Amino acid sequence: VDTEAFDFLTARLDNPLVVVTTASGDQRAGCVAGFHTQCGIEPMRYAVWLSKANMTYRTGVFATHLAVHYLDVVDHDLAELFGAHSGEDIDKFARCDWAPGPGGVPFLTRCPNRVVLERISIWDGGDDHACFVGEPVDASRGAELIPLRLSAALDIEPGHAVEERVKADDVVAQR
Ligand SMILES: Cc1cc2nc3c(=O)[nH]c(=O)nc-3n(C[C@H](O)[C@H](O)[C@H](O)COP(=O)(O)O)c2cc1C
């Protein structure tokens, strides 16, 4: 494959960034994601791809709900908090305002543009990211949304490299 062409094309798409949050038991997690999209109309479906290296993935596999918060250009600091650090090292939710939503999923108070997904399925092709497909069960919007895009977050070093991923068997063993 021509990786230069692939990188050119994906860079031009310049995905808007979201913070995906989730909760299972008393564990809360959330990370920045560029891999997300609507993927069904009737029934309505939305998908997010979570890296198996991330705490958010490990929490999400046991969760009923995910909240997708659409970041605005003014939210670079939130992208830094949720994208450059792992919940294994810091308590991200002690450093921002949030409130519990369905299934305990944390809603970020700063981000009124939000869709809540009730998980339908996880598609795992054995690669570094797994696809979580959900039914939108709640949506809210602010007055406006000017998306924070990938090109505006290139200075943020992800808290986990994808090579750090664990195998599904290890996740079950950890519980
Ligand atoms: C611009 C950007 C895009 C990212 N996109 C994704 C993504 O689509 N899916 C994902 O799982 N992680 C993505 N990450 C990485 C996580 O946000 C990052 O590794 C985070 O620190 C993981 O936190 P956690 O271990 O608390 O879940 C992205 C990071 C950045 C900076």
Coordinates of C-alpha atoms and ligand atoms in Angstrom, one line a residue:
V1 CA 0.0 0.0 0.0
D2 CA 1.1 3.6 -0.7
T3 CA 1.2 4.8 2.9
E4 CA 2.1 8.4 1.8
A5 CA -1.2 8.5 -0.3
F6 CA -3.1 6.9 2.6
D7 CA -1.7 9.5 5.1
F8 CA -2.4 12.3 2.6
L9 CA -6.1 11.3 2.3
T10 CA -6.7 10.7 5.9
A11 CA -5.0 14.0 6.9
R12 CA -7.2 15.9 4.4
L13 CA -10.3 14.4 6.0
D14 CA -9.1 16.1 9.2
N15 CA -11.5 14.3 11.5
P16 CA -13.3 16.3 14.2
L17 CA -12.2 15.2 17.7
V18 CA -14.5 13.9 20.4
V19 CA -14.0 12.8 24.0
V20 CA -15.6 9.4 24.6
T21 CA -16.5 8.7 28.2
T22 CA -17.8 5.6 29.8
A23 CA -18.2 3.9 33.2
S24 CA -18.4 0.4 34.7
G25 CA -19.1 -0.1 38.4
D26 CA -17.2 2.7 40.2
Q27 CA -14.6 3.0 37.4
R28 CA -14.9 6.0 35.1
A29 CA -12.8 6.5 31.9
G30 CA -12.6 8.8 28.9
C31 CA -10.3 9.5 26.0
V32 CA -10.0 11.6 22.9
A33 CA -11.0 9.8 19.7
G34 CA -10.7 10.8 16.1
F35 CA -12.1 7.5 14.9
H36 CA -15.9 7.9 15.1
T37 CA -18.9 8.2 12.8
Q38 CA -22.6 7.8 12.3
C39 CA -23.0 4.3 10.7
G40 CA -26.8 3.7 10.4
I41 CA -29.9 5.7 9.7
E42 CA -32.9 3.4 10.4
P43 CA -32.2 2.3 13.0
M44 CA -29.8 5.1 13.9
R45 CA -26.3 3.9 14.8
Y46 CA -23.0 5.5 15.8
A47 CA -19.6 3.9 16.0
V48 CA -16.4 4.8 17.9
W49 CA -13.1 2.9 17.7
L50 CA -11.2 2.5 20.9
S51 CA -7.6 1.5 21.2
K52 CA -7.1 -1.7 23.2
A53 CA -4.1 0.1 24.8
N54 CA -6.5 2.5 26.5
M55 CA -8.2 2.4 29.9
T56 CA -11.3 3.7 28.2
Y57 CA -11.4 0.5 26.1
R58 CA -10.9 -1.7 29.1
T59 CA -13.7 0.1 31.0
G60 CA -16.0 0.3 27.9
V61 CA -16.1 -3.4 27.2
F62 CA -17.9 -3.8 30.6
A63 CA -20.1 -0.7 30.2
T64 CA -23.7 -0.2 28.9
H65 CA -23.2 3.4 27.7
L66 CA -20.7 5.6 26.0
A67 CA -21.0 9.4 25.8
V68 CA -19.5 11.1 22.7
H69 CA -18.6 14.8 23.4
Y70 CA -17.9 16.9 20.3
L71 CA -15.0 19.1 21.1
D72 CA -15.1 22.8 20.1
V73 CA -12.1 24.8 19.0
V74 CA -12.0 26.3 22.5
D75 CA -11.6 22.9 24.0
H76 CA -7.9 22.2 23.3
D77 CA -7.2 21.9 27.0
L78 CA -9.8 19.2 27.4
A79 CA -8.3 17.4 24.4
E80 CA -5.0 17.6 26.2
L81 CA -6.4 16.3 29.5
F82 CA -8.2 13.3 27.8
G83 CA -5.8 12.6 25.0
A84 CA -2.3 13.0 26.5
H85 CA -2.9 11.3 29.8
S86 CA -4.2 7.9 30.8
G87 CA -6.7 7.4 33.6
E88 CA -4.2 4.8 34.9
D89 CA -1.9 7.7 35.9
I90 CA -4.2 10.6 36.8
D91 CA -7.9 11.1 37.7
K92 CA -9.1 13.0 34.7
F93 CA -12.5 13.5 36.3
A94 CA -11.0 15.3 39.3
R95 CA -9.6 17.9 36.9
C96 CA -12.9 18.8 35.0
D97 CA -16.5 19.3 35.8
W98 CA -18.8 16.4 35.1
A99 CA -22.1 14.8 36.1
P100 CA -23.3 11.2 35.9
G101 CA -25.6 10.2 33.0
P102 CA -27.3 6.9 32.0
G103 CA -25.4 3.9 33.3
G104 CA -23.1 6.2 35.3
V105 CA -21.5 7.6 32.1
P106 CA -19.8 10.9 32.9
F107 CA -21.1 13.9 31.1
L108 CA -18.5 16.7 30.7
T109 CA -20.2 19.9 31.8
R110 CA -18.0 22.0 29.4
C111 CA -19.3 20.1 26.3
P112 CA -23.0 20.6 25.6
N113 CA -22.7 19.0 22.1
R114 CA -23.1 15.4 23.1
V115 CA -24.6 12.0 22.0
V116 CA -25.2 9.2 24.4
L117 CA -24.9 5.7 23.0
E118 CA -26.3 2.5 24.5
R119 CA -23.9 -0.2 23.3
I120 CA -25.3 -2.6 20.8
S121 CA -22.1 -4.5 19.8
I122 CA -18.3 -4.5 19.7
W123 CA -16.6 -5.5 16.5
D124 CA -13.1 -6.7 17.1
G125 CA -11.1 -7.8 14.1
G126 CA -8.0 -8.6 16.2
D127 CA -6.4 -5.3 15.4
D128 CA -5.3 -2.4 17.6
H129 CA -8.7 -0.7 17.8
A130 CA -12.1 -2.3 18.4
C131 CA -15.3 -0.8 17.1
F132 CA -18.1 0.0 19.6
V133 CA -21.5 0.4 17.8
G134 CA -24.3 2.0 19.8
E135 CA -27.8 3.3 19.5
P136 CA -28.1 7.0 20.2
V137 CA -30.4 7.2 23.2
D138 CA -29.9 10.9 24.1
A139 CA -28.5 13.9 22.3
S140 CA -28.0 17.5 23.3
R141 CA -26.6 20.6 21.6
G142 CA -25.2 23.9 22.4
A143 CA -25.8 27.2 20.5
E144 CA -22.9 26.4 18.0
L145 CA -20.2 23.9 17.3
I146 CA -16.9 24.7 15.6
P147 CA -15.2 21.4 15.7
L148 CA -11.7 20.9 17.1
R149 CA -10.0 18.9 14.3
L150 CA -7.1 16.6 14.2
S151 CA -4.9 19.2 12.6
A152 CA -5.4 21.5 15.6
A153 CA -4.3 18.7 18.0
L154 CA -1.1 17.5 16.4
D155 CA 0.8 18.9 19.4
I156 CA -0.9 16.3 21.7
E157 CA 1.1 13.1 22.3
P158 CA -1.4 10.3 23.0
G159 CA -1.2 9.0 26.5
H160 CA -1.0 5.4 25.2
A161 CA 0.8 4.1 22.1
V162 CA -1.3 1.6 20.2
E163 CA 1.4 -1.0 20.5
E164 CA 0.7 -1.1 24.2
R165 CA -2.6 -3.0 23.6
V166 CA -3.6 -5.9 25.7
K167 CA -5.2 -9.0 24.4
A168 CA -8.9 -9.5 25.1
D169 CA -8.1 -12.5 27.3
D170 CA -5.9 -10.3 29.5
V171 CA -8.8 -7.9 30.0
V172 CA -11.0 -10.7 31.3
A173 CA -8.2 -11.9 33.5
Q174 CA -7.8 -8.5 35.1
R175 CA -11.4 -8.3 36.3
Ligands
LIG1 C1 -5.6 13.6 18.2 C2 -5.8 12.3 18.9 C3 -6.7 11.3 18.4 C4 -6.9 10.1 19.1 N1 -7.8 9.2 18.5 C5 -8.1 8.0 19.3 C6 -9.1 7.1 18.8 O1 -9.8 7.3 17.8 N2 -9.4 6.1 19.6 C7 -8.7 5.8 20.7 O2 -9.0 4.8 21.4 N3 -7.7 6.6 21.2 C8 -7.4 7.7 20.5 N4 -6.4 8.6 20.9 C9 -5.6 8.2 22.1 C10 -6.2 8.4 23.4 O3 -7.0 9.6 23.5 C11 -5.0 8.5 24.5 O4 -4.1 7.4 24.3 C12 -5.5 8.6 25.9 O5 -4.4 9.1 26.7 C13 -6.0 7.3 26.5 O6 -6.5 7.5 27.8 P1 -7.0 6.3 28.7 O7 -5.9 5.3 28.9 O8 -7.4 7.0 30.0 O9 -8.2 5.7 28.0 C14 -6.2 9.8 20.3 C15 -5.3 10.8 20.8 C16 -5.1 12.0 20.1 C17 -4.2 13.0 20.8

